[in-house]
């Protein structure tokens, strides 16, 4: 058995969750925060047999889109702390999804 851990954007999470449950996959949704942007994202955990991993990845791939985000980076004008603080916008690509597939030693339901 494998555990698929997928970090998706909040905007895509509802549709991914719905599609996975429609296909009878067991899913757990966690509200998470990205370390870089420090904004909310969603982590989905899906426990599946090895032969179903690709189907789960395909569902996520079909829904999760790449988006561009603008990030304002604070920079001082002369490089020192006393300098005038300005915010320079930089564009970064976020998503579609970050997926980890890990081995499960045991799957126990009590
Ligand atoms: P965040 O850490 O908030 O990162 C959001 C996006 O910012 C990333 O999108 C990437 O495009 C950009 N980014 C991240 N670190 C950067 C850096 N040092 N310099 C420039 N740009 C940077 P994704 O790569 O699609 O990642 C989306 C979210 O997936 C991440 O949100 C984080 O929550 C998670 N993630 C990504 N890689 C991970 C990893 N190796 N381990 C654990 N979580 C990861």
PDB file of C-alpha atoms and ligand atoms in Angstrom:
ATOM      1  CA  UNK A   1       0.000   0.000   0.000  1.00  0.00           C
ATOM      2  CA  UNK A   2       1.054   3.591  -0.666  1.00  0.00           C
ATOM      3  CA  UNK A   3       0.208   6.945   0.828  1.00  0.00           C
ATOM      4  CA  UNK A   4      -0.197   9.760  -1.667  1.00  0.00           C
ATOM      5  CA  UNK A   5       0.357  13.143  -0.042  1.00  0.00           C
ATOM      6  CA  UNK A   6      -0.676  15.943  -2.367  1.00  0.00           C
ATOM      7  CA  UNK A   7      -0.254  19.631  -1.606  1.00  0.00           C
ATOM      8  CA  UNK A   8      -2.703  21.550  -3.759  1.00  0.00           C
ATOM      9  CA  UNK A   9      -3.929  25.103  -3.953  1.00  0.00           C
ATOM     10  CA  UNK A  10      -7.037  25.929  -1.930  1.00  0.00           C
ATOM     11  CA  UNK A  11      -8.832  26.946  -5.157  1.00  0.00           C
ATOM     12  CA  UNK A  12      -8.451  23.418  -6.570  1.00  0.00           C
ATOM     13  CA  UNK A  13      -8.974  21.437  -3.387  1.00  0.00           C
ATOM     14  CA  UNK A  14     -12.775  21.144  -3.461  1.00  0.00           C
ATOM     15  CA  UNK A  15     -12.837  19.699  -6.964  1.00  0.00           C
ATOM     16  CA  UNK A  16      -9.967  17.281  -6.289  1.00  0.00           C
ATOM     17  CA  UNK A  17     -11.629  16.101  -3.074  1.00  0.00           C
ATOM     18  CA  UNK A  18     -14.942  15.595  -4.873  1.00  0.00           C
ATOM     19  CA  UNK A  19     -13.387  13.711  -7.795  1.00  0.00           C
ATOM     20  CA  UNK A  20     -11.404  11.411  -5.504  1.00  0.00           C
ATOM     21  CA  UNK A  21     -14.398  10.597  -3.307  1.00  0.00           C
ATOM     22  CA  UNK A  22     -16.583  10.074  -6.409  1.00  0.00           C
ATOM     23  CA  UNK A  23     -14.053   7.422  -7.464  1.00  0.00           C
ATOM     24  CA  UNK A  24     -14.323   5.843  -3.992  1.00  0.00           C
ATOM     25  CA  UNK A  25     -10.856   6.765  -2.769  1.00  0.00           C
ATOM     26  CA  UNK A  26     -10.501   7.438   0.949  1.00  0.00           C
ATOM     27  CA  UNK A  27      -9.197  10.972   1.434  1.00  0.00           C
ATOM     28  CA  UNK A  28      -8.201  13.135   4.385  1.00  0.00           C
ATOM     29  CA  UNK A  29      -7.975  16.880   3.904  1.00  0.00           C
ATOM     30  CA  UNK A  30      -5.659  19.024   6.014  1.00  0.00           C
ATOM     31  CA  UNK A  31      -5.545  22.807   6.088  1.00  0.00           C
ATOM     32  CA  UNK A  32      -1.848  23.631   5.672  1.00  0.00           C
ATOM     33  CA  UNK A  33       0.425  26.608   5.132  1.00  0.00           C
ATOM     34  CA  UNK A  34       3.200  26.901   2.571  1.00  0.00           C
ATOM     35  CA  UNK A  35       6.550  27.772   4.103  1.00  0.00           C
ATOM     36  CA  UNK A  36       7.586  30.170   1.342  1.00  0.00           C
ATOM     37  CA  UNK A  37       4.416  32.165   0.645  1.00  0.00           C
ATOM     38  CA  UNK A  38       3.141  31.664   4.220  1.00  0.00           C
ATOM     39  CA  UNK A  39      -0.354  31.419   2.836  1.00  0.00           C
ATOM     40  CA  UNK A  40      -2.913  28.642   3.044  1.00  0.00           C
ATOM     41  CA  UNK A  41      -2.839  25.555   0.889  1.00  0.00           C
ATOM     42  CA  UNK A  42      -4.448  22.143   1.212  1.00  0.00           C
ATOM     43  CA  UNK A  43      -2.800  18.801   1.842  1.00  0.00           C
ATOM     44  CA  UNK A  44      -4.679  15.669   0.824  1.00  0.00           C
ATOM     45  CA  UNK A  45      -3.742  12.207   2.099  1.00  0.00           C
ATOM     46  CA  UNK A  46      -4.913   9.241   0.066  1.00  0.00           C
ATOM     47  CA  UNK A  47      -4.115   5.655   1.086  1.00  0.00           C
ATOM     48  CA  UNK A  48      -4.269   3.373  -1.972  1.00  0.00           C
ATOM     49  CA  UNK A  49      -3.043   0.112  -3.410  1.00  0.00           C
ATOM     50  CA  UNK A  50       0.126   0.562  -5.466  1.00  0.00           C
ATOM     51  CA  UNK A  51      -1.623  -0.073  -8.799  1.00  0.00           C
ATOM     52  CA  UNK A  52      -4.041   2.802  -8.137  1.00  0.00           C
ATOM     53  CA  UNK A  53      -1.402   5.471  -7.437  1.00  0.00           C
ATOM     54  CA  UNK A  54      -1.231   6.591 -11.065  1.00  0.00           C
ATOM     55  CA  UNK A  55      -5.030   7.008 -11.264  1.00  0.00           C
ATOM     56  CA  UNK A  56      -4.943   9.224  -8.171  1.00  0.00           C
ATOM     57  CA  UNK A  57      -2.102  11.283  -9.634  1.00  0.00           C
ATOM     58  CA  UNK A  58      -4.018  11.591 -12.923  1.00  0.00           C
ATOM     59  CA  UNK A  59      -7.103  12.967 -11.163  1.00  0.00           C
ATOM     60  CA  UNK A  60      -4.984  15.562  -9.340  1.00  0.00           C
ATOM     61  CA  UNK A  61      -3.125  16.432 -12.554  1.00  0.00           C
ATOM     62  CA  UNK A  62      -6.351  16.977 -14.498  1.00  0.00           C
ATOM     63  CA  UNK A  63      -7.681  19.507 -11.983  1.00  0.00           C
ATOM     64  CA  UNK A  64      -4.734  21.386 -10.474  1.00  0.00           C
ATOM     65  CA  UNK A  65      -3.624  24.334 -12.534  1.00  0.00           C
ATOM     66  CA  UNK A  66      -0.453  26.335 -12.495  1.00  0.00           C
ATOM     67  CA  UNK A  67      -1.029  29.937 -11.434  1.00  0.00           C
ATOM     68  CA  UNK A  68       1.120  33.001 -11.231  1.00  0.00           C
ATOM     69  CA  UNK A  69       1.331  34.880  -7.951  1.00  0.00           C
ATOM     70  CA  UNK A  70       2.838  38.263  -7.306  1.00  0.00           C
ATOM     71  CA  UNK A  71       4.971  38.480  -4.205  1.00  0.00           C
ATOM     72  CA  UNK A  72       6.111  41.821  -2.760  1.00  0.00           C
ATOM     73  CA  UNK A  73       9.638  41.429  -1.438  1.00  0.00           C
ATOM     74  CA  UNK A  74      10.773  44.082   1.051  1.00  0.00           C
ATOM     75  CA  UNK A  75      14.188  45.494   0.142  1.00  0.00           C
ATOM     76  CA  UNK A  76      16.091  48.404   1.656  1.00  0.00           C
ATOM     77  CA  UNK A  77      17.352  50.983  -0.800  1.00  0.00           C
ATOM     78  CA  UNK A  78      20.971  51.001   0.381  1.00  0.00           C
ATOM     79  CA  UNK A  79      21.128  47.425   1.688  1.00  0.00           C
ATOM     80  CA  UNK A  80      21.314  48.470   5.345  1.00  0.00           C
ATOM     81  CA  UNK A  81      18.589  48.355   7.969  1.00  0.00           C
ATOM     82  CA  UNK A  82      18.457  52.147   8.101  1.00  0.00           C
ATOM     83  CA  UNK A  83      17.762  52.394   4.392  1.00  0.00           C
ATOM     84  CA  UNK A  84      14.427  53.310   2.833  1.00  0.00           C
ATOM     85  CA  UNK A  85      12.200  50.215   2.625  1.00  0.00           C
ATOM     86  CA  UNK A  86      10.681  49.416  -0.753  1.00  0.00           C
ATOM     87  CA  UNK A  87       8.589  46.487  -1.910  1.00  0.00           C
ATOM     88  CA  UNK A  88       9.543  44.995  -5.260  1.00  0.00           C
ATOM     89  CA  UNK A  89       6.942  42.711  -6.817  1.00  0.00           C
ATOM     90  CA  UNK A  90       8.263  39.425  -8.160  1.00  0.00           C
ATOM     91  CA  UNK A  91       6.243  36.894 -10.092  1.00  0.00           C
ATOM     92  CA  UNK A  92       6.370  33.240  -9.070  1.00  0.00           C
ATOM     93  CA  UNK A  93       4.663  30.133 -10.407  1.00  0.00           C
ATOM     94  CA  UNK A  94       2.560  28.190  -7.920  1.00  0.00           C
ATOM     95  CA  UNK A  95       1.058  24.727  -8.352  1.00  0.00           C
ATOM     96  CA  UNK A  96      -0.438  22.650  -9.998  1.00  0.00           C
ATOM     97  CA  UNK A  97       0.409  20.226  -7.131  1.00  0.00           C
ATOM     98  CA  UNK A  98       3.315  18.867  -5.116  1.00  0.00           C
ATOM     99  CA  UNK A  99       2.932  15.125  -4.666  1.00  0.00           C
ATOM    100  CA  UNK A 100       4.796  12.652  -2.465  1.00  0.00           C
ATOM    101  CA  UNK A 101       4.192   8.897  -2.747  1.00  0.00           C
ATOM    102  CA  UNK A 102       5.397   6.944   0.254  1.00  0.00           C
ATOM    103  CA  UNK A 103       5.352   3.301   1.316  1.00  0.00           C
ATOM    104  CA  UNK A 104       2.924   2.320   4.030  1.00  0.00           C
ATOM    105  CA  UNK A 105       4.195  -0.345   6.459  1.00  0.00           C
ATOM    106  CA  UNK A 106       0.824  -1.086   7.950  1.00  0.00           C
ATOM    107  CA  UNK A 107      -2.746   0.024   7.341  1.00  0.00           C
ATOM    108  CA  UNK A 108      -4.863  -0.629  10.421  1.00  0.00           C
ATOM    109  CA  UNK A 109      -8.520   0.241  10.935  1.00  0.00           C
ATOM    110  CA  UNK A 110      -9.957  -0.435  14.375  1.00  0.00           C
TER     111      UNK A 110
HETATM  112  P1  LIG B   1       5.102  27.429  -0.515  1.00  0.00           P
HETATM  113  O1  LIG B   1       6.259  26.972   0.294  1.00  0.00           O
HETATM  114  O2  LIG B   1       4.304  28.569   0.017  1.00  0.00           O
HETATM  115  O3  LIG B   1       5.642  27.785  -1.978  1.00  0.00           O
HETATM  116  C1  LIG B   1       4.787  28.362  -2.945  1.00  0.00           C
HETATM  117  C2  LIG B   1       5.517  28.525  -4.260  1.00  0.00           C
HETATM  118  O4  LIG B   1       6.569  29.456  -4.106  1.00  0.00           O
HETATM  119  C3  LIG B   1       6.164  27.251  -4.783  1.00  0.00           C
HETATM  120  O5  LIG B   1       5.208  26.502  -5.518  1.00  0.00           O
HETATM  121  C4  LIG B   1       7.296  27.775  -5.653  1.00  0.00           C
HETATM  122  O6  LIG B   1       6.806  28.125  -6.946  1.00  0.00           O
HETATM  123  C5  LIG B   1       7.671  29.067  -4.945  1.00  0.00           C
HETATM  124  N1  LIG B   1       8.833  28.891  -4.082  1.00  0.00           N
HETATM  125  C6  LIG B   1       8.969  28.089  -3.004  1.00  0.00           C
HETATM  126  N2  LIG B   1      10.176  28.223  -2.436  1.00  0.00           N
HETATM  127  C7  LIG B   1      10.833  29.146  -3.190  1.00  0.00           C
HETATM  128  C8  LIG B   1      12.142  29.730  -3.113  1.00  0.00           C
HETATM  129  N3  LIG B   1      13.011  29.396  -2.142  1.00  0.00           N
HETATM  130  N4  LIG B   1      12.466  30.647  -4.066  1.00  0.00           N
HETATM  131  C9  LIG B   1      11.599  31.014  -5.037  1.00  0.00           C
HETATM  132  N5  LIG B   1      10.344  30.490  -5.154  1.00  0.00           N
HETATM  133  C10 LIG B   1       9.979  29.568  -4.243  1.00  0.00           C
HETATM  134  P2  LIG B   1       5.261  24.928  -5.479  1.00  0.00           P
HETATM  135  O7  LIG B   1       6.652  24.443  -5.736  1.00  0.00           O
HETATM  136  O8  LIG B   1       4.176  24.463  -6.406  1.00  0.00           O
HETATM  137  O9  LIG B   1       4.907  24.489  -3.996  1.00  0.00           O
HETATM  138  C11 LIG B   1       3.585  24.636  -3.481  1.00  0.00           C
HETATM  139  C12 LIG B   1       3.569  24.254  -2.015  1.00  0.00           C
HETATM  140  O10 LIG B   1       3.926  22.857  -1.907  1.00  0.00           O
HETATM  141  C13 LIG B   1       4.591  24.970  -1.154  1.00  0.00           C
HETATM  142  O11 LIG B   1       4.068  26.208  -0.742  1.00  0.00           O
HETATM  143  C14 LIG B   1       4.752  24.004   0.012  1.00  0.00           C
HETATM  144  O12 LIG B   1       3.639  24.092   0.892  1.00  0.00           O
HETATM  145  C15 LIG B   1       4.656  22.658  -0.679  1.00  0.00           C
HETATM  146  N6  LIG B   1       5.976  22.112  -1.028  1.00  0.00           N
HETATM  147  C16 LIG B   1       6.670  22.312  -2.166  1.00  0.00           C
HETATM  148  N7  LIG B   1       7.814  21.625  -2.157  1.00  0.00           N
HETATM  149  C17 LIG B   1       7.863  20.964  -0.977  1.00  0.00           C
HETATM  150  C18 LIG B   1       8.796  20.092  -0.366  1.00  0.00           C
HETATM  151  N8  LIG B   1       9.952  19.720  -0.951  1.00  0.00           N
HETATM  152  N9  LIG B   1       8.515  19.598   0.867  1.00  0.00           N
HETATM  153  C19 LIG B   1       7.356  19.938   1.495  1.00  0.00           C
HETATM  154  N10 LIG B   1       6.429  20.764   0.974  1.00  0.00           N
HETATM  155  C20 LIG B   1       6.669  21.279  -0.251  1.00  0.00           C
END
